[in-house]
Amino acid sequence: MYQHIFHLIHSLSGPEDVVLKVLYCGVDHTDLHQMRGELMPINYPLVPGHEVVGEVVEVGSEVNKFKLGDKVGVGCLVSSCGKCLSCNSNNEQYCNQRVFTYGAVNKDGTPTHGGFSSAMVVHQKFVVQIPEKLAPEQAAPLLCAGVTAYSPLKQFNNSDKAIKAGILGLGGVGHLAVLIAKAMGHHVTVISSSEKKKVEALEHLHADAFLVSSNAAEMEGAAASLDYILDTVPAFHSLEPYISLLKAGGKLIFVGVSTKPLHFNNDELILGNKSLTGSFIGSMEETQEILDFWAEKGLSTMIEVVKMDYINKAFERLERNDVRYRFVLEVAGSNLE
């Protein structure tokens, strides 16, 4: 089956394209939103998956970054215009003509399909190298969730002052953000709505502090204490309690997408020179950086590896946050017929 698919894909590939056999693919909340058409109009059938790790099986005649047998990754994008200010500054994720890995349309008019499949063909610019020290299944969550946390935190790396960080939400992105911030030397406070994940945060992820947002006394005691908060919550939530935790000049950075508008009063922003900002995944350069950073620091993602026949159950569990902390599909080891 694989030989037939690879032959067909190779016949459709270009001189700078990389053909890869999919080994693993991460599963995240975006896949749920996309399947339901909550983020953008979707043309079905839809093949999700944008945390793709594979093995190179064919390369185009002009590919110079990869060779046969390389372990590689594909994240959230497979194309951009290549000409705009964003593209020319290595921020192709902000290109207005970016093409998402699935649920979008290629420049030639064909639909894009993601990593819940046996093989993919991708332009070499949108492929990254998996470090030899990093197991392929460990790498998968870094290609979306990992770079989503790393890109905004990078601005605080190598700071000449002690950084006090807040991570709001301890899910797929949140747990990686804690590990990244700690590896950068930040003092990390995990903020959650209950004490349910306190032991996990402090003993397993080695956060420095845990703050229960529903505890008014704890929140008051932590007022004006954080340089930044990375908001990873992919649902509606009040913002004002978290804005109050920021120091003067602090930043509340959104990486979780709410399907409903978020509301706040702007007085604390004005009086405290505080800012709300967003960050969207990361560039291809930053995607390679987080993989190298992860391998260099010897970090481990907390994943549950499942086969394709478990995917519907995985989505059910993901929706109720019943996973520690990321599902990864073992695509190559699954029966896809």
PDB file of C-alpha atoms in Angstrom, residues 28-31 34 39-40 49-51 74-80 86 90-102 126 128 140-155 173 176-177 180 230-232 253-257 277-290 326:
ATOM      1  CA  ASP A  28      -4.825  19.089  19.582  1.00  0.00           C
ATOM      2  CA  HIS A  29      -7.856  21.290  20.255  1.00  0.00           C
ATOM      3  CA  THR A  30      -7.504  22.994  16.886  1.00  0.00           C
ATOM      4  CA  ASP A  31      -8.371  19.688  15.245  1.00  0.00           C
ATOM      5  CA  GLN A  34     -11.624  22.676  12.650  1.00  0.00           C
ATOM      6  CA  LEU A  39     -12.576  28.690  13.253  1.00  0.00           C
ATOM      7  CA  MET A  40     -13.119  29.069   9.525  1.00  0.00           C
ATOM      8  CA  GLY A  49      -3.187  16.779  11.732  1.00  0.00           C
ATOM      9  CA  HIS A  50      -0.518  19.505  11.853  1.00  0.00           C
ATOM     10  CA  GLU A  51       2.047  18.019  14.222  1.00  0.00           C
ATOM     11  CA  VAL A  74       5.738  19.456   9.356  1.00  0.00           C
ATOM     12  CA  GLY A  75       3.804  21.938  11.482  1.00  0.00           C
ATOM     13  CA  CYS A  76       0.826  24.206  10.889  1.00  0.00           C
ATOM     14  CA  LEU A  77       1.829  25.707   7.523  1.00  0.00           C
ATOM     15  CA  VAL A  78       2.773  24.307   4.129  1.00  0.00           C
ATOM     16  CA  SER A  79       3.040  27.511   2.085  1.00  0.00           C
ATOM     17  CA  SER A  80       3.077  31.329   2.078  1.00  0.00           C
ATOM     18  CA  SER A  86       6.265  38.899   7.044  1.00  0.00           C
ATOM     19  CA  ASN A  90      11.043  35.005   8.708  1.00  0.00           C
ATOM     20  CA  ASN A  91       7.540  35.472  10.104  1.00  0.00           C
ATOM     21  CA  GLU A  92       5.652  33.563   7.430  1.00  0.00           C
ATOM     22  CA  GLN A  93       2.984  32.571   9.967  1.00  0.00           C
ATOM     23  CA  TYR A  94       1.652  36.144   9.663  1.00  0.00           C
ATOM     24  CA  CYS A  95       1.570  36.161   5.856  1.00  0.00           C
ATOM     25  CA  ASN A  96      -1.921  36.976   4.573  1.00  0.00           C
ATOM     26  CA  GLN A  97      -1.515  34.236   1.970  1.00  0.00           C
ATOM     27  CA  ARG A  98      -0.326  31.536   4.360  1.00  0.00           C
ATOM     28  CA  VAL A  99      -1.625  28.060   3.588  1.00  0.00           C
ATOM     29  CA  PHE A 100      -2.511  25.815   6.500  1.00  0.00           C
ATOM     30  CA  THR A 101      -1.462  22.184   6.563  1.00  0.00           C
ATOM     31  CA  TYR A 102      -5.050  21.021   6.318  1.00  0.00           C
ATOM     32  CA  PHE A 126       8.058  24.177   5.432  1.00  0.00           C
ATOM     33  CA  VAL A 128      12.146  20.936   9.678  1.00  0.00           C
ATOM     34  CA  ALA A 140       5.324  15.730  17.371  1.00  0.00           C
ATOM     35  CA  PRO A 141       3.727  18.059  19.985  1.00  0.00           C
ATOM     36  CA  LEU A 142       6.531  20.592  19.543  1.00  0.00           C
ATOM     37  CA  LEU A 143       5.509  21.293  15.939  1.00  0.00           C
ATOM     38  CA  CYS A 144       2.396  23.221  17.014  1.00  0.00           C
ATOM     39  CA  ALA A 145       1.936  23.309  20.797  1.00  0.00           C
ATOM     40  CA  GLY A 146       5.647  23.600  21.498  1.00  0.00           C
ATOM     41  CA  VAL A 147       6.441  26.393  19.062  1.00  0.00           C
ATOM     42  CA  THR A 148       3.204  28.156  20.061  1.00  0.00           C
ATOM     43  CA  ALA A 149       4.620  28.458  23.592  1.00  0.00           C
ATOM     44  CA  TYR A 150       8.240  28.999  22.573  1.00  0.00           C
ATOM     45  CA  SER A 151       7.708  31.863  20.114  1.00  0.00           C
ATOM     46  CA  PRO A 152       6.254  34.401  22.606  1.00  0.00           C
ATOM     47  CA  LEU A 153       8.508  33.264  25.471  1.00  0.00           C
ATOM     48  CA  LYS A 154      11.626  33.672  23.358  1.00  0.00           C
ATOM     49  CA  GLN A 155      11.506  37.459  23.920  1.00  0.00           C
ATOM     50  CA  VAL A 173       0.339  23.979  25.290  1.00  0.00           C
ATOM     51  CA  LEU A 176       5.080  22.626  27.400  1.00  0.00           C
ATOM     52  CA  ALA A 177       5.130  26.329  28.290  1.00  0.00           C
ATOM     53  CA  ILE A 180      10.164  25.894  28.308  1.00  0.00           C
ATOM     54  CA  LEU A 230       0.908  33.142  28.773  1.00  0.00           C
ATOM     55  CA  ASP A 231      -2.816  32.512  28.342  1.00  0.00           C
ATOM     56  CA  THR A 232      -3.249  29.045  26.834  1.00  0.00           C
ATOM     57  CA  ILE A 253      -0.111  36.990  25.867  1.00  0.00           C
ATOM     58  CA  PHE A 254      -2.875  34.995  24.167  1.00  0.00           C
ATOM     59  CA  VAL A 255      -2.086  31.744  22.383  1.00  0.00           C
ATOM     60  CA  GLY A 256      -5.348  29.898  23.121  1.00  0.00           C
ATOM     61  CA  VAL A 257      -8.239  30.679  20.774  1.00  0.00           C
ATOM     62  CA  THR A 277      -1.095  40.782  22.896  1.00  0.00           C
ATOM     63  CA  GLY A 278      -1.348  37.630  20.853  1.00  0.00           C
ATOM     64  CA  SER A 279       1.062  35.201  19.278  1.00  0.00           C
ATOM     65  CA  PHE A 280       0.283  32.781  16.466  1.00  0.00           C
ATOM     66  CA  ILE A 281       2.198  29.502  16.363  1.00  0.00           C
ATOM     67  CA  GLY A 282       5.769  30.425  15.301  1.00  0.00           C
ATOM     68  CA  SER A 283       7.974  30.821  12.249  1.00  0.00           C
ATOM     69  CA  MET A 284       9.730  27.958  10.506  1.00  0.00           C
ATOM     70  CA  GLU A 285      12.966  29.242  12.013  1.00  0.00           C
ATOM     71  CA  GLU A 286      11.435  29.138  15.511  1.00  0.00           C
ATOM     72  CA  THR A 287      10.026  25.660  14.859  1.00  0.00           C
ATOM     73  CA  GLN A 288      13.538  24.385  14.217  1.00  0.00           C
ATOM     74  CA  GLU A 289      14.746  26.335  17.262  1.00  0.00           C
ATOM     75  CA  ILE A 290      12.283  24.687  19.657  1.00  0.00           C
ATOM     76  CA  ARG A 326      -1.039  15.329  24.484  1.00  0.00           C
TER      77      ARG A 326
END
